[in-house]
XYZ file of C-alpha atoms in Angstrom:
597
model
C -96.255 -24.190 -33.050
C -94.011 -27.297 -32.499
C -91.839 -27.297 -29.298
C -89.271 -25.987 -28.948
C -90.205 -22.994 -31.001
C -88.094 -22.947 -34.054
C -85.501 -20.002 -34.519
C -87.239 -19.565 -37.733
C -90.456 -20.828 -38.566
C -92.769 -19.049 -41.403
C -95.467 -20.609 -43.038
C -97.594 -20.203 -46.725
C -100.850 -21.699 -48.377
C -100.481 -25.085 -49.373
C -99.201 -27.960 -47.659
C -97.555 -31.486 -48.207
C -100.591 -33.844 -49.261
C -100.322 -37.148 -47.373
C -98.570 -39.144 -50.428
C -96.038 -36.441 -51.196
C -92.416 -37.240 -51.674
C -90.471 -37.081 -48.845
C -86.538 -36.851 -49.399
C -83.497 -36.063 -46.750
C -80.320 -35.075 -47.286
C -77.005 -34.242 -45.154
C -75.958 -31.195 -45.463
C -72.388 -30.245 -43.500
C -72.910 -26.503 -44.415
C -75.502 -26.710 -41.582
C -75.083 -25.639 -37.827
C -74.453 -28.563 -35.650
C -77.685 -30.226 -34.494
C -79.101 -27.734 -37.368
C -81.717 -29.241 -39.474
C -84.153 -27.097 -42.861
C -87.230 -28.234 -43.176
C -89.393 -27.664 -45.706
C -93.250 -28.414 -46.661
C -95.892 -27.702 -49.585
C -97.503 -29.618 -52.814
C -94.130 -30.573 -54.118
C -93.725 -32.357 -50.803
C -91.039 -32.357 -47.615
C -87.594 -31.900 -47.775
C -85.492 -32.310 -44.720
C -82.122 -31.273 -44.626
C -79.510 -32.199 -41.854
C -76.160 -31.448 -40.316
C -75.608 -34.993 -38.400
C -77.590 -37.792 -36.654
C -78.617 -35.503 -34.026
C -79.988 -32.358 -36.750
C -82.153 -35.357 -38.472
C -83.081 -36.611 -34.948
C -84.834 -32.985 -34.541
C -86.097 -32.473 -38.125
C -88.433 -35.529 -37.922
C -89.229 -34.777 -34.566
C -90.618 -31.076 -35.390
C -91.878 -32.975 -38.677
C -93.984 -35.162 -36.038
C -95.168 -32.139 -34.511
C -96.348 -30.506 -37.318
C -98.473 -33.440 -39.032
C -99.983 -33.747 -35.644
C -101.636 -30.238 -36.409
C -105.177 -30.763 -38.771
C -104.022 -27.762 -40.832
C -101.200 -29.553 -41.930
C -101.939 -30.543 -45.676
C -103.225 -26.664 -46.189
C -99.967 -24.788 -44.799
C -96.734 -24.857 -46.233
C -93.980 -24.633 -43.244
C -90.230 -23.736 -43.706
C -88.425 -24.403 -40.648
C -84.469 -23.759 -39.968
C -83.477 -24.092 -36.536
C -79.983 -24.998 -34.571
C -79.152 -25.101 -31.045
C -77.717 -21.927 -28.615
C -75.570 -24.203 -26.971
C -73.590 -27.498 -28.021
C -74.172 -29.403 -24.699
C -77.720 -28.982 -22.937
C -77.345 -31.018 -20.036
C -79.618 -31.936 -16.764
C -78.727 -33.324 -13.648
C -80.443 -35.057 -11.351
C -79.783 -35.208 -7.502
C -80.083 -38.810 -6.295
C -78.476 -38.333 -3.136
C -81.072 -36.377 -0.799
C -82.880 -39.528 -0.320
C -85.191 -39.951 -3.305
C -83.356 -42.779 -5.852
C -86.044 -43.229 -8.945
C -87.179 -46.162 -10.123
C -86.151 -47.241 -13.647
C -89.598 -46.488 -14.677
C -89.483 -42.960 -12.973
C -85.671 -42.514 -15.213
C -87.349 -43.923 -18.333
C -90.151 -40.996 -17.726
C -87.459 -38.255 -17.479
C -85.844 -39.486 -20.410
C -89.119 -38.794 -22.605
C -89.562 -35.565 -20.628
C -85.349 -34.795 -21.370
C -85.810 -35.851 -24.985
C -88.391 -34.056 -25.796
C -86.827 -31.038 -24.666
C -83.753 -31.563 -26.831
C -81.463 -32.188 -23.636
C -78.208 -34.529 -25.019
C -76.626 -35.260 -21.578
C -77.910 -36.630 -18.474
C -76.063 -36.855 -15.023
C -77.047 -38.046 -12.001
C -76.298 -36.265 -9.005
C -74.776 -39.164 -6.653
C -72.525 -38.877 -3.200
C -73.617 -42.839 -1.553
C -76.578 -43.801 -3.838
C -74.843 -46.061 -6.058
C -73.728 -49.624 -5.159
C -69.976 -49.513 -4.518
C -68.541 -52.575 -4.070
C -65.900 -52.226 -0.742
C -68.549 -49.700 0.587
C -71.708 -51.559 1.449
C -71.921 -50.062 4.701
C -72.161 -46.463 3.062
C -75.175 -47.177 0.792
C -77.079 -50.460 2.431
C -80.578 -48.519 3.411
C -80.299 -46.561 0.213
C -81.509 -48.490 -2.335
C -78.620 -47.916 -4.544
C -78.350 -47.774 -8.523
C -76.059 -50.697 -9.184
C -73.586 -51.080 -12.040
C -76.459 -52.772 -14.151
C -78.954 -50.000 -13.724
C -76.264 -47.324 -15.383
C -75.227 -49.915 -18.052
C -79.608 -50.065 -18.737
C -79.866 -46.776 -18.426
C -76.846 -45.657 -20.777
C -78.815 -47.824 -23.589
C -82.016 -45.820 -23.116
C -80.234 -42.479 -23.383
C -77.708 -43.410 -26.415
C -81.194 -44.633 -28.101
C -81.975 -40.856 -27.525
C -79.217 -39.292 -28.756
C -78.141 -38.423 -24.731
C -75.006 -38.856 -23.387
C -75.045 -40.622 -19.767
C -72.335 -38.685 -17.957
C -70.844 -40.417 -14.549
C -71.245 -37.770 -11.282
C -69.985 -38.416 -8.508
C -68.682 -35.853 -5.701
C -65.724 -36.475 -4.365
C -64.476 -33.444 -2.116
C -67.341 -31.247 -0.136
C -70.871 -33.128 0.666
C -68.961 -36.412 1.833
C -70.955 -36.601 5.120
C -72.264 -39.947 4.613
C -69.332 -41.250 3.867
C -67.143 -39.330 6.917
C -70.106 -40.411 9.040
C -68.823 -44.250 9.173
C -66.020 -44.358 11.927
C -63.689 -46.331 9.078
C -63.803 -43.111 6.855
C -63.741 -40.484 9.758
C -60.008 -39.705 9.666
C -60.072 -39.163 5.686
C -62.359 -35.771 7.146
C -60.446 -32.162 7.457
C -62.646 -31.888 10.706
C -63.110 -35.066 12.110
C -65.402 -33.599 14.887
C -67.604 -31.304 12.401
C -67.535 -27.365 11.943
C -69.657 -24.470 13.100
C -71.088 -22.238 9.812
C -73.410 -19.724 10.160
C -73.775 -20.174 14.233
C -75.104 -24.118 13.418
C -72.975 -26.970 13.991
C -72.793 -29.472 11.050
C -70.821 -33.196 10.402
C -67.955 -33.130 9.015
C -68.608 -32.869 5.542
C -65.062 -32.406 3.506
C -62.462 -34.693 2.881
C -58.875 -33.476 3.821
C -56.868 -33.088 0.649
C -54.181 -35.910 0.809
C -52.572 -37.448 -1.635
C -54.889 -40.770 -0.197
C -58.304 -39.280 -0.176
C -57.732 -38.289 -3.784
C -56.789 -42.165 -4.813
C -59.868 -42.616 -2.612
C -62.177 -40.311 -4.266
C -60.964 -41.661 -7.846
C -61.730 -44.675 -7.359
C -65.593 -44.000 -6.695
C -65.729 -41.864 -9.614
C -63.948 -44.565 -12.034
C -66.721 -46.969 -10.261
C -69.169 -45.248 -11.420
C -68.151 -44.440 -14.888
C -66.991 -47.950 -15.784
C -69.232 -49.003 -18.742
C -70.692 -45.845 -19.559
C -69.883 -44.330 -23.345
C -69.242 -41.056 -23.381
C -65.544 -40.099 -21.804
C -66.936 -37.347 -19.894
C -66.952 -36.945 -15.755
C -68.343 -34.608 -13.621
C -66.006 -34.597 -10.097
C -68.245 -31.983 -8.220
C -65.605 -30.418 -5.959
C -67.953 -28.291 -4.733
C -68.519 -26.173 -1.552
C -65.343 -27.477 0.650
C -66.694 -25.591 3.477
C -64.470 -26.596 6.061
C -61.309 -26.197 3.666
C -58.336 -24.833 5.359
C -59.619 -25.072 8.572
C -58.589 -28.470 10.192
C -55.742 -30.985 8.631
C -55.142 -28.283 5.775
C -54.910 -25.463 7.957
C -51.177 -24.635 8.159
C -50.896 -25.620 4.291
C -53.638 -23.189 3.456
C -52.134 -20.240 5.860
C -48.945 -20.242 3.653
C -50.516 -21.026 0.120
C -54.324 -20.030 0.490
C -56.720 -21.553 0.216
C -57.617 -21.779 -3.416
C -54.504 -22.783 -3.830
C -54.826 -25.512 -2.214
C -58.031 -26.934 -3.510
C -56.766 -26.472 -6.610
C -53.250 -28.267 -6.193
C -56.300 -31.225 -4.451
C -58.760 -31.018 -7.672
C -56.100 -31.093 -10.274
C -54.689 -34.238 -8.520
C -58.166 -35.754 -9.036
C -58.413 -34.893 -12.611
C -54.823 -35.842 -13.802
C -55.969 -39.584 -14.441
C -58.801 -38.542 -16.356
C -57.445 -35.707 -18.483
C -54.313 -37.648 -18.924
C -56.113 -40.940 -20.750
C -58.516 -38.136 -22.677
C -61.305 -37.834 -20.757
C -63.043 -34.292 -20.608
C -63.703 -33.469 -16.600
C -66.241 -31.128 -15.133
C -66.382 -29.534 -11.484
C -68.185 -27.158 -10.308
C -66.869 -23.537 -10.153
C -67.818 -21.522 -6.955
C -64.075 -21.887 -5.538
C -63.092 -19.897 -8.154
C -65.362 -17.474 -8.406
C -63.652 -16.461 -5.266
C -60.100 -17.554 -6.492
C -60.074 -15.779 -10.209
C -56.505 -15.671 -10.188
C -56.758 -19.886 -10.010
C -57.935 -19.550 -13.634
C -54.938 -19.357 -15.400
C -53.659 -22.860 -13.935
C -56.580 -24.837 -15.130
C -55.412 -28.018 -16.839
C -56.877 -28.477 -20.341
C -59.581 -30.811 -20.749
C -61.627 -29.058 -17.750
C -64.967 -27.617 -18.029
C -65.841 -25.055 -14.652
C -69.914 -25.416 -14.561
C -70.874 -21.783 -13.135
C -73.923 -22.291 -11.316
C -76.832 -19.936 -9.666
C -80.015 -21.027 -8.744
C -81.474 -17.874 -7.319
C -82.638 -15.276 -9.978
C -81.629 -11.657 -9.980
C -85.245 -10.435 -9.063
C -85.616 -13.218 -6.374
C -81.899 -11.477 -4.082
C -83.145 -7.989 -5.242
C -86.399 -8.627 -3.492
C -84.399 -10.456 -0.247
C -81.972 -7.486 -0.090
C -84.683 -4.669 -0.211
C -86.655 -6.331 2.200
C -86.688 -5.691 5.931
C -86.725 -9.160 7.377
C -83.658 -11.245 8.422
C -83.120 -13.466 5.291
C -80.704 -11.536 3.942
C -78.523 -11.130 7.376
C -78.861 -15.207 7.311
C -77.162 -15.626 4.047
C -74.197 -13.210 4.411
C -73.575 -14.645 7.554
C -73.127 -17.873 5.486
C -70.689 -16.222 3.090
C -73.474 -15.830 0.237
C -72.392 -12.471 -1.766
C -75.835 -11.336 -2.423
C -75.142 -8.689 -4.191
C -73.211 -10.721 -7.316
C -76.636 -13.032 -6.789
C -78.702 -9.566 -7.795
C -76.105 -9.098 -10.546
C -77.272 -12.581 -12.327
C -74.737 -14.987 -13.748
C -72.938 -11.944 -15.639
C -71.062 -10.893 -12.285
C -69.258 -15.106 -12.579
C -69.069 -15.497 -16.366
C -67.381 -12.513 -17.548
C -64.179 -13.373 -15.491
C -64.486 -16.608 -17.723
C -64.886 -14.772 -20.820
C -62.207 -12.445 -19.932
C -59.535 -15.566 -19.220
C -60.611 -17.336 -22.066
C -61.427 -20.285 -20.778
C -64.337 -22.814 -21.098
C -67.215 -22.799 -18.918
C -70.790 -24.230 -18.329
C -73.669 -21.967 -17.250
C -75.375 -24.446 -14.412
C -79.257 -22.801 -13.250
C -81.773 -24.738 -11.137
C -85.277 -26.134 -11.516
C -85.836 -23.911 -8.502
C -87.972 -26.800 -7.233
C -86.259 -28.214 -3.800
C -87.392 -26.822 -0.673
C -90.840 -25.651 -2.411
C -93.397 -27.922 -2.222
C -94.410 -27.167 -5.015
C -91.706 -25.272 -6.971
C -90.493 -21.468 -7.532
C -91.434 -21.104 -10.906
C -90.704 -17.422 -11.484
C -87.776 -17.656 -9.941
C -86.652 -20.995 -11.896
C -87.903 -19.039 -15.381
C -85.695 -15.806 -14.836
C -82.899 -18.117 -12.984
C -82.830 -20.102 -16.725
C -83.175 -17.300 -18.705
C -80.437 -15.148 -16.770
C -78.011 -18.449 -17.316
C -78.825 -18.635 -21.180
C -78.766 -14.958 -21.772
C -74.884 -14.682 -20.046
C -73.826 -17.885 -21.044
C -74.216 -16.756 -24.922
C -73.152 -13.698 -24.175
C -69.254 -14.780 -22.213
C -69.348 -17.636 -24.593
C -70.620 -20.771 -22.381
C -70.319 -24.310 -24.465
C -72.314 -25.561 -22.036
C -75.844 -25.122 -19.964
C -76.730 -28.025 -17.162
C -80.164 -27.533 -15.416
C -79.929 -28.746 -12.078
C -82.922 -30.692 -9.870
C -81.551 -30.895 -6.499
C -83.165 -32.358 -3.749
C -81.845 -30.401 -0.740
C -83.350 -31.977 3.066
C -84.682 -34.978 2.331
C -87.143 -33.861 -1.226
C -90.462 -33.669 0.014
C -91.525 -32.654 -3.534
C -92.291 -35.260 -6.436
C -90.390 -34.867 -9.982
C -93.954 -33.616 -11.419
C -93.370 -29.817 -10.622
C -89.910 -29.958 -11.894
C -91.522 -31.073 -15.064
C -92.461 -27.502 -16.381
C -89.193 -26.168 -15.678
C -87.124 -28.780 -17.514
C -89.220 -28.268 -20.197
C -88.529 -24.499 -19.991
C -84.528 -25.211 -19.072
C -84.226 -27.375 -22.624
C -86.411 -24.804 -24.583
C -84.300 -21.552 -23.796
C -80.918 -23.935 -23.712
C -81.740 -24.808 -27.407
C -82.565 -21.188 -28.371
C -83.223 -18.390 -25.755
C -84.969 -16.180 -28.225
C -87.477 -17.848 -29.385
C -88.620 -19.623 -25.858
C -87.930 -17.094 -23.812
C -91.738 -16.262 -23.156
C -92.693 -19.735 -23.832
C -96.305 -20.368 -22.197
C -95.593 -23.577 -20.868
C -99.101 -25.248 -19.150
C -100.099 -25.775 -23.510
C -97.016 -27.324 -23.540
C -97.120 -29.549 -20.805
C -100.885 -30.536 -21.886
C -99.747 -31.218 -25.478
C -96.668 -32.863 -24.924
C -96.011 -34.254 -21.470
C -98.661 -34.857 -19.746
C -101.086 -35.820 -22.568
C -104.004 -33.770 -20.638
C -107.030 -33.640 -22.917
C -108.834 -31.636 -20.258
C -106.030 -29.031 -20.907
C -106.188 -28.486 -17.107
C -103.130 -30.086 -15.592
C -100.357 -27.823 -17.125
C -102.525 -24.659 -15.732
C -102.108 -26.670 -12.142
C -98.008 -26.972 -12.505
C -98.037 -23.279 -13.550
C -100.048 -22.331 -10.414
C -98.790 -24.126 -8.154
C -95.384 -23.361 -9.303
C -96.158 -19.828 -8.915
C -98.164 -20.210 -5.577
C -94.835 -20.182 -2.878
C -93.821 -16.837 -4.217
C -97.451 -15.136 -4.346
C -96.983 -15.515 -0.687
C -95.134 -11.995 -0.702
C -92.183 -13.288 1.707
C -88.872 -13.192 -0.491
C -86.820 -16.321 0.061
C -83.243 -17.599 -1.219
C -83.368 -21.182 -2.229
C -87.232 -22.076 -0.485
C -90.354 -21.300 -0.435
C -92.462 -20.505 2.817
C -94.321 -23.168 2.809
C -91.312 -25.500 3.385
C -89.352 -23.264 5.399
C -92.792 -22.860 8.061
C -92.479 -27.258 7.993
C -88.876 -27.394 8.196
C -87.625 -24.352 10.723
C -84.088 -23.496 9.849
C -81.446 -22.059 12.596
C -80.005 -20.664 10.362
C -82.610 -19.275 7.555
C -85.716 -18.363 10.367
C -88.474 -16.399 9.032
C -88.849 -13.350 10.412
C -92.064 -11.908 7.781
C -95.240 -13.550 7.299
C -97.471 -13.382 4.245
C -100.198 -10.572 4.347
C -103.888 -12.216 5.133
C -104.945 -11.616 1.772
C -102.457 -12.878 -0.157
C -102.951 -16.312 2.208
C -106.519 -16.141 1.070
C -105.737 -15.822 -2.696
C -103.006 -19.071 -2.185
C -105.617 -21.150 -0.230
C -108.270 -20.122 -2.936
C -105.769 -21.246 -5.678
C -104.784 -24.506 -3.668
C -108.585 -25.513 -3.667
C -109.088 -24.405 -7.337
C -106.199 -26.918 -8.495
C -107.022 -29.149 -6.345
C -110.883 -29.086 -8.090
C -109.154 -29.357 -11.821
C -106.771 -32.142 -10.735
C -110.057 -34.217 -10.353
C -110.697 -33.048 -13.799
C -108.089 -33.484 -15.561
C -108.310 -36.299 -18.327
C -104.344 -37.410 -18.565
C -103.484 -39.900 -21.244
C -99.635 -40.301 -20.084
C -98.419 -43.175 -18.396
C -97.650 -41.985 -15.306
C -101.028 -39.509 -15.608
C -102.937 -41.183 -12.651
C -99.535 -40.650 -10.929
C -99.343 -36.776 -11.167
C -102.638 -36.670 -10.031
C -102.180 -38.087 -7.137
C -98.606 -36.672 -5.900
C -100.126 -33.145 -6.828
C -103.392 -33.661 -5.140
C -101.064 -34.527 -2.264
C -98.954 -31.847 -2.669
C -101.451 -29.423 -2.539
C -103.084 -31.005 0.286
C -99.155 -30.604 2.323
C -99.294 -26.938 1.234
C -102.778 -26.484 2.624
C -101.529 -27.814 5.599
C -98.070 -25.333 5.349
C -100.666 -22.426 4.128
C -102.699 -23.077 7.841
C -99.488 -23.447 9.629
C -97.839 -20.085 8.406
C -101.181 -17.997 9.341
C -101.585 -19.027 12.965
C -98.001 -18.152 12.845
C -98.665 -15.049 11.771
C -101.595 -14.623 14.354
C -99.020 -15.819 16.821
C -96.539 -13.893 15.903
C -93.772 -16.590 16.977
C -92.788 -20.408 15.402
C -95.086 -23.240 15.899
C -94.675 -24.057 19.460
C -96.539 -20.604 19.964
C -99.267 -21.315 17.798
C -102.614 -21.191 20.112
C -103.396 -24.813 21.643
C -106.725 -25.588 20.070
C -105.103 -24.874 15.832
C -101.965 -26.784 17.005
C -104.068 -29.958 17.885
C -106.191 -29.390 14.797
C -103.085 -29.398 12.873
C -101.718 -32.108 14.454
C -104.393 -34.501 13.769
C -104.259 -33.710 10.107
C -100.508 -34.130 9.358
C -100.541 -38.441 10.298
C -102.738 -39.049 7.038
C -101.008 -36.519 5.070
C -97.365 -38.049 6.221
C -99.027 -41.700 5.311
C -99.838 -40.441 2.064
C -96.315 -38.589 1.089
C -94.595 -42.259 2.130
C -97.508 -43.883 -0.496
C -96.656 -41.042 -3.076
C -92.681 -41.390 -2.583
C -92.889 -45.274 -3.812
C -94.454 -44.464 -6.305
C -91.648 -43.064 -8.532
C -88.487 -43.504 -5.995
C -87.279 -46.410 -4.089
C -87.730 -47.562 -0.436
C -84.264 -46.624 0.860
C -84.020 -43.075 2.023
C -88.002 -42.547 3.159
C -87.185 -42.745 6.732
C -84.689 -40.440 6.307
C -87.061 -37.681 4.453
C -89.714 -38.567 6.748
C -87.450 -38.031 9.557
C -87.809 -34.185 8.660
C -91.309 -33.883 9.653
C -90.120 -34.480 13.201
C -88.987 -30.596 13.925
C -92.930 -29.716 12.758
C -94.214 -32.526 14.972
C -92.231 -31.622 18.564
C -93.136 -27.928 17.984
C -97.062 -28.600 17.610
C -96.968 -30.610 20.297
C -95.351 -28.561 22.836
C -97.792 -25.984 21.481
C -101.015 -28.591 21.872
C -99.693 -29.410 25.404
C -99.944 -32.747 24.666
C-alpha cells in the first residue's frame, strides 16, 4: 500500500510490464493536487490536475514499482487532498536551532508526507540585524540560511512561510534593559501563583512598527506572500500600560484594534496573514471585524480522551490548569467546541494540532494520534482551508526530532485524507519510508516509546511523567504516581527497545543518528522511570527520596547529561545548550539535598 493511503485504490490481475508505454496528461476536471493513476498490460496512464497532482502521481507511481508484485497487478489509483494547505511548524525558539542538514532531513520527512508549507517557529533565533544582543548565544538562522532553505522547499513543491511572534512570548526580547519599556509589565506578572518575566509587549502604536519590522526581516526574500504574526497568548494583556484602555473597551478589543495594526501593511500590499486564534475563542464577537486576507489558526494540542482522563481523575492536574485559565471542559469537547463558532461566522480558519512530543521524552503518541485526528475530523467538518501540525519545544527540548518523526508522518497522512489514514499503522511506515530500517525494528521502537509516557497511568495536559518527575513544575506538581506494575511493564519496554535499537539495520542518512539519540533517550527515561518510583515509595518530590537511591541517581545523571549535550549537536546548533541544560539544575539541587551531600 503506498503512503499516504490513496482515497481510492483497487487493484486487478495484470500489471504494467517494464517497457510499457507510459503517457501523462493534465486534466483541470481534477481536484486540486488530484492525480488518476492507472496500471496494466496496456501500460500507465497518469492523469493530473497541476504541478503539485503530477508531483504525487509519480510519487505513489514510485511506491508502487518498488513492490515485486508490480508487473502482475493492475492498480487504479484516484486520490486528492482533505485540505488545500497542510502545513508544519517548527519551534526554533526553545533553544534547539537545527542544522541545515537536520532542515534538509525534515524536508524529506515533510515531503514525503505531502506537507506544502513549512514555518519555523522563531521569537530571537534568527539573525536580526539592529538586534545582535537579542540572539548572540543563539546560533541564529541568518538571512542566507532562509534564502537556502526556501530553494530546498520550492524544489519540493513547499512553501517557506516567514513566523515570527510579535505580541505574547517576547521575553527574550523584554529581557534586554533597551527593550524593557516596550513590555505591558515591565516588572513581570504573577499567573497561576508563579511569577514570570514580562513576556507581552504593550500595544502602542511603536511596538507594532517594532514588531513589523522583525517580521518583514524575516520574510524578505522568501516566495510565497504569506506570514504567520503569532499574536498569541498576551497573558499579561490589559493588566499594566493597557489597563485603563482595556477597562473601557475590553480586552479583546483591544488586542484586536493592536493585531489589526500589525497586519494592515501586509494585507494592504496583498499578503495573506495568519495568527493564532485563542483570543478569540474567548472574544467570538471579535469575529465579525476581521480584516480580509486573515487566516485564525485554531489550535489544540491535548486530545479529547487525554482532558477526559485529567478531569475524571482525582489528582491536582486539573485544579492546576483552571487555575491557569485552561477551559478543560471545551479541551474534552475536541476542536468542535472552537471551530463551529468559525463555521457559524463564516470565516476562514486553520485547524493547528501538535506532535504531542515536547515535554515527553519520548513523545505522547496516543494523545498526538487522536489530537490529529480530532483537528482533521472538525476541520472538514466547519470547513477549515487549512491544517498546521505543530512541534514545539516548550522548556528548553530535551527530546530529539526522531520521536516527532512518527507523528508528522501521521499529521500529513490524515491532513491529506482523514479516511483513509486514520488507522494508519505507522512503525511499517517509518521502516519503509523514513528510516530505511531493514531490521523492521526501529519504527516498532518510535511506536513504543511514543506510547510508553502514557502507559504510566498518570493523566497529564501537555507532558508526560517522565519529564514532569525531571523538571518539577509550581505550577503543574504531580500529585499521583504510576502503579508498581505498570512501572515494571515501562522499564521492561525501555530495556526491550533499547535491545532492538542495537538491532536495528538503518539505511537512512541520519540512521546511526536515531540510534543513538533514542538509545539515549531511553536511557534519560530509565533514569525518569527510577526517579518517579522512589517517589512513589517516598511519597514526596525528590528531595524526599531515601539518601542511598538519591546518590545512586545522582551518580548516573553526569554521563547521561554529557551524552544529551553530544546528542543535541548532533542535529541542532551550539547556541541554546546551556540554556536546556540549565533545566537539569531543579533535578540536581533536589537529589542532593536528598543525598545530603
Amino acid at each position: 500500500m503506498p503512503f499516504p493511503r490513496p482515497r481510492s485504490i483497487t487493484v486487478s490481475p495484470g500489471g504494467a510490464p517494464p517497457d510499457a508505454p507510459f503517457t501523462v496528461t493534465a486534466d483541470p476536471a481534477l481536484p486540486a493536487e488530484g492525480y488518476r493513476l492507472r496500471t496494466g498490460p496496456d501500460g500507465v496512464h497518469l492523469a493530473h490536475a497541476d504541478a503539485a497532482g503530477l508531483r504525487y502521481g509519480l510519487a505513489t507511481l514510485d511506491q508502487l514499482r518498488a513492490s515485486p508484485g508490480f508487473p502482475e497487478t493492475g492498480y487504479a489509483v484516484d486520490d486528492h487532498p482533505d485540505f488545500p494547505v497542510r502545513g508544519f511548524l517548527l519551534d526554533i525558539s526553545r533553544d534547539r536551532v537545527p542544522t541545515r542538514r537536520t532542515l534538509r532531513r525534515w524536508l524529506e520527512v515533510l515531503s514525503l508526507a505531502r506537507f506544502n508549507q513549512l514555518e519555523l517557529y522563531t521569537e530571537h533565533t534568527f539573525a536580526f540585524r539592529d538586534h545582535a544582543d537579542v540572539w548572540q548565544d543563539a546560533s541564529p538562522l541568518t538571512a542566507g540560511d532562509l534564502r537556502w532553505l526556501d530553494a530546498q522547499c520550492a524544489a519540493l513543491g513547499i512553501a517557506l512561510v516567514a513566523n515570527q511572534n510579535t505580541f505574547g512570548h517576547m521575553e527574550r526580547f523584554l529581557a534586554l534593559d533597551r527593550h524593557r519599556d516596550r513590555a505591558e509589565n515591565p516588572d513581570g506578572f504573577v499567573r497561576g501563583g508563579v511569577r514570570h518575566p514580562p513576556s507581552t509587549l504593550a500595544p502602542t502604536p511603536e511596538n507594532a512598527a517594532f514588531a513589523q519590522a522583525l517580521v518583514a526581516e524575516v520574510a524578505d526574500g522568501l516566495r510565497t506572500r504569506r506570514v504567520n504574526i503569532g499574536a498569541d497568548e498576551p497573558f499579561e494583556l490589559g493588566t499594566g500600560r493597557s489597563r485603563d484602555r482595556a477597562a473601557r473597551d475590553g480586552v479583546g478589543a483591544v488586542w484586536l484594534d493592536h493585531v489589526g495594526s500589525l497586519m494592515e501593511p501586509w494585507l494592504a500590499a496583498g499578503w495573506t496573514v495568519q495568527f493564532w486564534a485563542d483570543v478569540l475563542v474567548g472574544h467570538p464577537e471579535l469575529l465579525g471585524a476581521l480584516p480580509d486576507g486573515s487566516v485564525p489558526v485554531v489550535w489544540q494540542y491535548d486530545a479529547p480522551g487525554t482532558a477526559r482522563a485529567v478531569l475524571a481523575a482525582a489528582g491536582g492536574e486539573a485544579a492546576g490548569w483552571k487555575a491557569v485559565g485552561a477551559d478543560l471542559d471545551a479541551l474534552a469537547e475536541g476542536f468542535r467546541s472552537r471551530t463551529r463558532m468559525f463555521r457559524e461566522a463564516g470565516r476562514e480558519f486553520w485547524v493547528a494540532p501538535g506532535t504531542g512530543t515536547w515535554n515527553s521524552l519520548l513523545g505522547r503518541l496516543d494523545n498526538a494520534r487522536e489530537n490529529m485526528a480530532d483537528a482533521a475530523a472538525a476541520g472538514l467538518e466547519h470547513g477549515a482551508t487549512g491544517y498546521l501540525l505543530t512541534c514545539w519545544g516548550d522548556q528548553g527540548m530535551w527530546e530529539p526530532p526522531s520521536p516527532a518523526f512518527g507523528p508528522a508522518v501521521y499529521g500529513g497522512a490524515v491532513a491529506w485524507c482523514l479516511d483513509a489514514n486514520r488507522d494508519l499503522d505507522l512503525a511499517p511506515v517509518l521502516d519503509a519510508h523514513v528510516l530505511l530500517d531493514a531490521a523492521g525494528l526501529a519504527g516498532s521502537v518510535l511506536d513504543r516509546l511514543g506510547r510508553l509516557g502514557e502507559s504510566l497511568g498518570v493523566p497529564l495536559l501537555n507532558a508526560s511523567p517522565l519529564v514532569r518527575v525531571l523538571r518539577p513544575d509550581a505550577a503543574h506538581p504531580v500529585t499521583d504516581h504510576p502503579t508498581e506494575e505498570a512501572m515494571d511493564t515501562a522499564a521492561r519496554t525501555l530495556e526491550e527497545c533499547r535491545r532492538d535499537l542495537a538491532d536495528a539495520d538503518l539505511a537512512a542518512a541520519d540512521g546511526d543518528t536515531v540510534v543513538r539519540e533514542l538509545t539515549h533517550a531511553v536511557a534519560l527515561a530509565a533514569f525518569a522511570l527510577d526517579l518517579l518510583r522512589a517517589q512513589a515509595h517516598s511519597g514526596g518530590p525528590a528531595d524526599t527520596v531515601d539518601a542511598a537511591t538519591a546518590a545512586r541517581l545522582l551518580r548516573r545523571l553526569d554521563p547521561l547529561l554529557a551524552e544529551q549535550r553530544a546528542c543535541w549537536l548532533l542535529r541542532s546548533r551550539p547556541g541554546g545548550l546551556d540554556d536546556s541544560m540549565a533545566r537539569f539544575a531543579v533535578v540536581r539541587r533536589l537529589l542532593t539535598a536528598a543525598a545530603g551531600s
